[in-house]
Coordinates of C-alpha atoms (C1' of nucleotides) in Angstrom, one line a residue:
Chain A
M1386 CA 1.8 -11.4 -3.8
N1387 CA 5.2 -12.3 -2.8
R1388 CA 7.0 -9.1 -3.9
F1389 CA 8.0 -6.3 -1.5
L1390 CA 5.8 -3.4 -2.4
S1391 CA 4.7 0.0 -1.0
S1392 CA 6.1 1.8 2.0
A1393 CA 5.4 2.4 5.7
V1394 CA 6.8 4.3 8.5
N1395 CA 6.9 2.6 11.8
R1396 CA 8.2 4.0 15.3
I1397 CA 11.0 2.7 17.4
D1398 CA 10.2 1.9 20.9
A1399 CA 12.2 2.6 24.2
K1400 CA 13.9 -0.6 23.9
G1401 CA 15.1 0.1 20.2
R1402 CA 12.6 -2.3 18.6
V1403 CA 10.6 -1.6 15.4
S1404 CA 7.8 -3.5 13.8
V1405 CA 8.4 -4.7 10.2
P1406 CA 5.2 -4.2 8.3
A1407 CA 3.0 -7.1 8.4
H1408 CA 2.9 -7.3 4.5
F1409 CA 6.6 -7.6 4.4
R1410 CA 6.7 -10.2 7.0
S1411 CA 4.2 -12.4 5.1
V1412 CA 6.4 -11.9 2.0
V1413 CA 9.5 -13.0 4.0
Q1414 CA 7.5 -16.1 5.0
S1415 CA 6.1 -16.9 1.7
R1416 CA 9.7 -16.8 0.1
G1417 CA 10.9 -19.1 2.8
Y1418 CA 13.6 -16.7 4.1
A1419 CA 14.7 -18.1 7.6
E1420 CA 16.7 -15.0 8.2
L1421 CA 17.1 -11.6 6.9
Y1422 CA 20.3 -10.2 5.7
A1423 CA 21.0 -6.4 5.6
I1424 CA 23.7 -4.7 3.5
R1425 CA 24.6 -1.1 3.7
Q1426 CA 24.0 0.8 0.3
L1427 CA 27.3 2.2 -1.0
D1428 CA 26.4 5.8 -1.6
I1429 CA 23.0 6.2 0.0
P1430 CA 22.0 6.2 3.6
A1431 CA 19.9 3.2 3.3
L1432 CA 20.0 -0.7 4.1
D1433 CA 19.1 -3.3 1.6
V1434 CA 17.3 -6.1 3.5
G1435 CA 16.2 -9.4 2.0
G1436 CA 17.1 -13.1 1.9
L1437 CA 20.4 -14.6 1.2
D1438 CA 19.7 -14.4 -2.4
L1439 CA 20.3 -10.5 -2.0
L1440 CA 24.0 -11.7 -1.9
D1441 CA 23.8 -13.3 -5.3
R1442 CA 22.8 -9.9 -6.7
Y1443 CA 25.8 -8.2 -5.3
E1444 CA 28.0 -10.8 -6.2
A1445 CA 27.0 -10.4 -9.8
R1446 CA 27.7 -6.9 -9.6
I1447 CA 31.2 -7.7 -8.2
G1448 CA 31.7 -10.1 -11.1
L1449 CA 31.4 -7.3 -13.6
E1450 CA 34.5 -5.8 -12.1
D1451 CA 38.1 -6.8 -13.0
P1452 CA 39.2 -9.0 -10.2
F1453 CA 42.8 -7.3 -10.0
M1454 CA 41.3 -3.9 -9.4
Q1455 CA 40.9 -2.3 -6.2
T1456 CA 37.3 -1.8 -6.9
A1457 CA 36.4 -5.4 -6.8
D1458 CA 38.2 -5.9 -3.8
D1459 CA 36.4 -3.0 -2.1
M1460 CA 33.1 -4.2 -3.2
S1461 CA 33.7 -7.7 -2.0
F1462 CA 34.9 -6.4 1.4
F1463 CA 31.7 -4.3 1.7
V1464 CA 29.3 -6.9 0.6
H1465 CA 30.7 -9.8 2.6
G1466 CA 32.1 -8.1 5.6
D1467 CA 29.8 -5.1 6.1
G1468 CA 26.4 -6.8 6.3
A1469 CA 24.3 -8.1 9.3
F1470 CA 21.6 -10.6 10.1
L1471 CA 18.3 -9.4 11.4
K1472 CA 16.2 -11.5 13.6
F1473 CA 12.6 -11.2 14.2
D1474 CA 11.3 -11.5 17.7
Q1475 CA 7.8 -13.2 18.2
D1476 CA 5.8 -10.1 17.4
G1477 CA 7.6 -9.6 14.0
R1478 CA 10.0 -6.7 15.3
I1479 CA 13.7 -6.3 15.0
S1480 CA 16.1 -4.4 17.1
V1481 CA 17.5 -1.4 15.5
T1482 CA 21.3 -1.8 16.4
D1483 CA 24.0 0.8 15.9
F1484 CA 24.9 -1.0 12.7
I1485 CA 21.7 0.4 11.3
R1486 CA 21.7 3.8 13.0
E1487 CA 25.2 4.8 11.9
H1488 CA 24.8 4.3 8.2
T1489 CA 21.2 5.4 7.9
G1490 CA 20.8 8.3 10.5
I1491 CA 17.8 6.4 11.8
T1492 CA 16.8 7.8 15.4
T1493 CA 13.2 7.4 16.3
E1494 CA 11.5 6.2 13.2
V1495 CA 12.1 3.9 10.3
A1496 CA 10.7 4.1 6.8
F1497 CA 10.3 0.6 5.1
V1498 CA 10.4 0.7 1.4
G1499 CA 9.4 -2.2 -0.8
R1500 CA 11.9 -2.9 -3.7
G1501 CA 10.5 -6.0 -5.2
D1502 CA 12.9 -8.6 -4.3
F1503 CA 14.0 -6.8 -1.1
F1504 CA 13.3 -3.9 0.9
Q1505 CA 15.0 -0.8 2.3
M1506 CA 15.0 0.8 5.7
W1507 CA 15.5 4.6 5.6
E1508 CA 15.4 7.6 7.9
P1509 CA 12.1 9.1 6.9
S1510 CA 13.2 12.6 6.0
K1511 CA 16.1 11.2 4.0
L1512 CA 13.8 9.0 2.1
A1513 CA 11.7 11.8 1.1
A1514 CA 14.5 13.8 -0.2
Y1515 CA 15.9 10.9 -2.2
G1516 CA 12.4 10.2 -3.5
A1517 CA 12.0 13.7 -4.8
Q1518 CA 15.5 13.5 -6.5
A1519 CA 14.6 9.9 -8.0
R1520 CA 11.2 11.3 -9.3
A1521 CA 13.0 14.5 -10.9
R1522 CA 15.4 12.2 -12.6
L1523 CA 12.6 9.9 -14.1
L1524 CA 10.7 13.1 -15.3
R1525 CA 13.9 14.4 -17.1
L1526 CA 14.2 10.9 -18.6
R1527 CA 10.9 10.8 -19.9
Q1528 CA 10.8 14.2 -21.5
G1529 CA 14.3 13.4 -23.1
M1530 CA 12.7 10.1 -24.5
K1531 CA 10.9 9.9 -27.7
P1532 CA 7.1 9.4 -27.1
G1533 CA 5.5 6.2 -28.4
G1534 CA 7.8 3.7 -26.9
E1535 CA 6.0 0.6 -25.9
T1536 CA 6.7 -1.4 -22.8
G1537 CA 7.0 1.2 -20.2
E1538 CA 5.2 4.2 -21.4
Q1539 CA 2.2 5.7 -19.9
P1540 CA -0.8 6.3 -22.0
E1541 CA -1.2 10.1 -21.7
Chain B
M289 CA -17.2 -4.8 -22.3
N290 CA -13.9 -5.6 -20.9
R291 CA -12.3 -2.1 -20.5
F292 CA -12.4 0.6 -18.0
L293 CA -14.6 3.2 -19.4
S294 CA -16.5 6.3 -18.3
S295 CA -16.1 8.0 -14.9
A296 CA -17.9 8.5 -11.8
V297 CA -17.4 10.3 -8.3
N298 CA -18.1 8.4 -5.2
R299 CA -18.1 9.6 -1.4
I300 CA -15.7 8.4 1.2
D301 CA -17.7 7.4 4.3
A302 CA -16.6 8.1 7.9
K303 CA -14.3 5.2 8.0
G304 CA -12.3 6.1 5.1
R305 CA -13.7 3.8 2.6
V306 CA -15.1 4.5 -1.0
S307 CA -17.1 2.2 -3.3
V308 CA -15.3 1.4 -6.5
P309 CA -17.9 1.7 -9.3
A310 CA -19.7 -1.4 -10.0
H311 CA -18.9 -1.3 -13.7
F312 CA -15.3 -1.1 -12.8
R313 CA -15.6 -4.1 -10.3
S314 CA -17.2 -6.2 -13.0
V315 CA -14.3 -5.5 -15.5
V316 CA -11.7 -6.3 -12.6
Q317 CA -13.5 -9.6 -12.1
S318 CA -13.9 -10.5 -15.9
R319 CA -10.2 -9.9 -16.3
G320 CA -9.4 -12.0 -13.4
Y321 CA -7.7 -9.7 -11.2
A322 CA -7.3 -10.9 -7.7
E323 CA -5.9 -7.8 -6.4
L324 CA -5.4 -4.3 -7.6
Y325 CA -2.0 -2.6 -8.1
A326 CA -1.9 1.2 -7.7
I327 CA 0.9 3.5 -8.6
R328 CA 1.3 7.2 -8.2
Q329 CA 1.6 9.2 -11.6
L330 CA 5.0 10.9 -11.8
D331 CA 3.9 14.5 -12.4
I332 CA 0.1 14.3 -11.9
P333 CA -1.8 14.0 -8.7
A334 CA -3.5 10.9 -9.8
L335 CA -3.1 7.2 -9.1
D336 CA -3.0 4.5 -11.8
V337 CA -4.9 1.4 -10.8
G338 CA -5.0 -1.9 -12.5
G339 CA -4.2 -5.6 -12.3
L340 CA -0.9 -7.2 -11.7
D341 CA -0.1 -6.9 -15.4
L342 CA 0.3 -3.4 -14.9
L343 CA 3.0 -4.0 -12.4
D344 CA 4.4 -6.7 -14.9
R345 CA 4.7 -4.0 -17.6
Y346 CA 6.6 -1.6 -15.4
E347 CA 9.1 -4.5 -14.2
A348 CA 9.4 -5.7 -17.9
R349 CA 10.5 -2.0 -18.6
I350 CA 13.0 -2.0 -15.6
G351 CA 14.4 -5.2 -17.0
L352 CA 15.6 -3.5 -20.2
E353 CA 17.8 -1.2 -18.0
D354 CA 21.3 -2.0 -16.7
P355 CA 20.3 -3.3 -13.4
F356 CA 23.2 -1.4 -11.7
M357 CA 22.7 1.9 -13.2
Q358 CA 21.0 4.7 -11.6
T359 CA 18.0 4.6 -13.8
A360 CA 17.2 1.0 -13.0
D361 CA 17.3 1.8 -9.5
D362 CA 15.1 5.0 -9.8
M363 CA 12.4 3.1 -11.7
S364 CA 12.4 0.3 -9.2
F365 CA 12.2 2.9 -6.5
F366 CA 9.2 4.4 -8.2
V367 CA 7.3 1.2 -9.3
H368 CA 7.8 -0.7 -6.0
G369 CA 8.2 2.1 -3.5
D370 CA 5.5 4.4 -4.8
G371 CA 3.1 1.5 -5.5
A372 CA 0.6 -0.4 -3.4
F373 CA -1.9 -3.2 -3.4
L374 CA -5.6 -2.2 -2.8
K375 CA -7.9 -4.9 -1.4
F376 CA -11.7 -4.9 -2.0
D377 CA -14.0 -5.4 1.1
Q378 CA -16.9 -7.6 0.4
D379 CA -19.0 -4.8 -0.8
G380 CA -16.5 -3.6 -3.4
R381 CA -15.0 -0.8 -1.4
I382 CA -11.5 0.2 -0.8
S383 CA -10.1 2.1 1.9
V384 CA -8.5 5.5 1.2
T385 CA -5.2 5.3 2.9
D386 CA -2.6 8.1 3.4
F387 CA -0.8 6.6 0.5
I388 CA -3.7 7.6 -1.7
R389 CA -4.4 11.0 0.1
E390 CA -0.8 12.4 0.0
H391 CA -0.4 12.2 -3.7
T392 CA -3.7 13.0 -5.0
G393 CA -5.1 15.6 -2.5
I394 CA -8.3 13.3 -2.1
T395 CA -10.2 14.3 1.2
T396 CA -14.0 13.4 1.1
E397 CA -14.7 12.4 -2.5
V398 CA -12.9 10.2 -5.2
A399 CA -13.1 10.5 -8.8
F400 CA -12.8 7.3 -10.8
V401 CA -11.7 7.6 -14.4
G402 CA -11.7 4.8 -16.9
R403 CA -8.5 4.6 -19.0
G404 CA -8.9 1.3 -20.9
D405 CA -6.6 -1.2 -19.3
F406 CA -6.6 0.6 -16.0
F407 CA -8.4 3.3 -14.1
Q408 CA -7.4 6.4 -12.3
M409 CA -8.4 7.9 -9.0
W410 CA -8.4 11.7 -8.7
E411 CA -9.4 14.5 -6.4
P412 CA -12.6 15.6 -8.3
S413 CA -11.8 19.3 -8.6
K414 CA -8.2 18.5 -9.7
L415 CA -9.5 16.2 -12.3
A416 CA -11.8 19.0 -13.7
A417 CA -8.8 21.4 -14.0
Y418 CA -6.7 18.7 -15.6
G419 CA -9.4 17.9 -18.1
A420 CA -9.8 21.5 -19.2
Q421 CA -6.2 21.6 -19.7
A422 CA -6.1 18.5 -21.7
R423 CA -9.0 19.9 -23.8
A424 CA -7.3 23.2 -24.4
R425 CA -4.1 21.3 -25.6
L426 CA -6.0 19.3 -28.0
L427 CA -7.9 22.3 -29.3
R428 CA -4.6 24.2 -29.9
L429 CA -3.1 21.2 -31.7
R430 CA -6.0 21.2 -34.1
Q431 CA -5.8 24.7 -34.8
G432 CA -2.1 24.1 -35.8
M433 CA -0.6 26.0 -32.7
K434 CA 2.0 24.8 -30.6
P435 CA 0.9 22.9 -27.6
G436 CA 1.9 24.2 -24.2
G437 CA 1.7 27.8 -25.0
E438 CA 1.9 30.8 -22.9
T439 CA -1.7 30.8 -22.1
G440 CA -1.6 27.3 -20.7
E441 CA -1.9 26.9 -16.8
Q442 CA 0.3 24.5 -14.8
P443 CA -1.4 21.6 -13.2
E444 CA -2.4 22.2 -9.6
Chain C
dA362 C1' 25.4 -8.1 39.8
dC363 C1' 24.4 -5.5 35.5
dT364 C1' 23.0 -4.7 30.8
dG365 C1' 20.9 -6.1 27.0
dT366 C1' 17.9 -9.3 24.8
dT367 C1' 13.9 -12.4 24.3
dC368 C1' 9.3 -13.8 25.8
dC369 C1' 4.8 -12.7 26.9
dC370 C1' 1.0 -9.9 28.0
dG371 C1' -2.3 -5.8 27.6
dT372 C1' -4.0 -1.7 25.2
dT373 C1' -5.2 1.1 21.2
dG374 C1' -6.6 2.0 16.8
dA375 C1' -7.4 0.5 12.1
dC376 C1' -9.3 -2.4 9.1
dG377 C1' -12.2 -6.4 7.4
dC378 C1' -16.6 -8.9 7.9
dC379 C1' -21.3 -8.4 8.1
dC380 C1' -25.8 -6.6 8.1
dA381 C1' -29.0 -2.6 7.6
dT382 C1' -31.0 1.2 4.6
dA383 C1' -32.0 4.3 1.0
dT384 C1' -32.5 5.3 -3.8
dA385 C1' -32.8 4.5 -8.5
dG386 C1' -33.6 1.7 -12.3
dC387 C1' -35.8 -2.3 -14.1
dC388 C1' -39.2 -5.9 -15.0
dC389 C1' -43.4 -8.0 -14.6
dC390 C1' -48.1 -8.1 -14.7
dA391 C1' -52.7 -6.7 -14.6
Chain D
dT796 C1' -49.4 1.4 -20.0
dG797 C1' -49.2 2.5 -15.3
dG798 C1' -48.2 0.7 -10.9
dG799 C1' -46.0 -2.0 -7.6
dG800 C1' -42.4 -4.7 -6.3
dC801 C1' -37.8 -6.6 -7.1
dT802 C1' -32.8 -5.8 -7.5
dA803 C1' -28.6 -3.7 -7.6
dT804 C1' -25.8 0.0 -6.0
dA805 C1' -24.1 3.2 -2.9
dT806 C1' -23.5 4.4 1.8
dG807 C1' -23.8 3.8 7.0
dG808 C1' -22.6 1.4 11.2
dG809 C1' -21.8 -2.5 14.8
dC810 C1' -18.3 -5.5 16.0
dG811 C1' -14.6 -8.8 15.9
dT812 C1' -9.7 -9.4 14.6
dC813 C1' -5.2 -8.1 14.0
dA814 C1' -1.2 -4.9 13.7
dA815 C1' 1.7 -1.8 16.1
dC816 C1' 3.2 -0.5 20.2
dG817 C1' 4.4 -0.2 25.3
dG818 C1' 6.0 -2.4 29.3
dG819 C1' 6.8 -6.1 32.9
dA820 C1' 9.4 -10.3 33.9
dA821 C1' 12.5 -14.1 32.6
dC822 C1' 16.9 -15.0 30.7
dA823 C1' 21.8 -14.9 29.1
dG824 C1' 26.2 -12.9 28.4
dT825 C1' 30.0 -10.3 30.5

DNA sequence: ACTGTTCCCGTTGACGCCCATATAGCCCCA
DNA sequence: TGGGGCTATATGGGCGTCAACGGGAACAGT
């Protein structure tokens, strides 16, 4: 399977390196990503990491904004100017730079979370908190929806 | 028969493995599932396990949302971040990882429950409790009472 | 020269592969 | 029809492989 799926927490060693989960590495390879590109999430202390096609997604988002507005310029600045490339060493590890630490609050451990076409890096406790919120939002959504929808409904 | 039906309880061995019931394995094979996709239920301590079409269904549902809204992000977070692939060993066993244990409370035994197009994994006593509640809800319905009345216990 | 990065090696623990055993159900055959 | 053996399933365990991780040494940039 070549989608980023599931999550894992790995430790950062004394030299500031962390192993990217083996499953994610194989996805990276099967997708033919030569390098990984990381972008800071706007309102969330997480990094989105993926191939260069990750940029396409963000550029599509920018395209929805009025190019004369400040928002579009801010977004463009953010996406194009505030990203970084991550390089694997021979053991499949990347080094956790200040670029990563500042935005995420990561110190000693990194939580990797699959997101389909990309994955995220989190500080584990912040991930847990955010996950609980996301879950609560989905539950509210489900209770507000009419039962008997087709595609996404759980048989219950 | 091509559906996941009936239920069984199997033991987890010292290495953290558990046999998937042979009947379920034959359904898996007849459906041509190469690997199993597992996802945590939102508000119930159980895992839904099925083929890739289960994942496809969820992703199709996500595709209906505006990809830049919170809801789409929450759904992807849930489907991809709270999902995982399970691999059979050659004897038809899967290993019970922390991913499974955390959400379900499974420790020494696993209850497998057929649900038609997928099956579920439960901690046996929680399954029994949930089954009793479900039965009670159905009974109240038949008697013309409102479901979820004051006598109902919360899932635990 | 110093600091940070990259390469390479060793250790440890988890997991997959393979084989063994026990038990229960089934079939065959006398 | 009763008994014996065969088979399939669940389960246990030995062992090799690989991923995560730690650390020494080579290397490069300042």
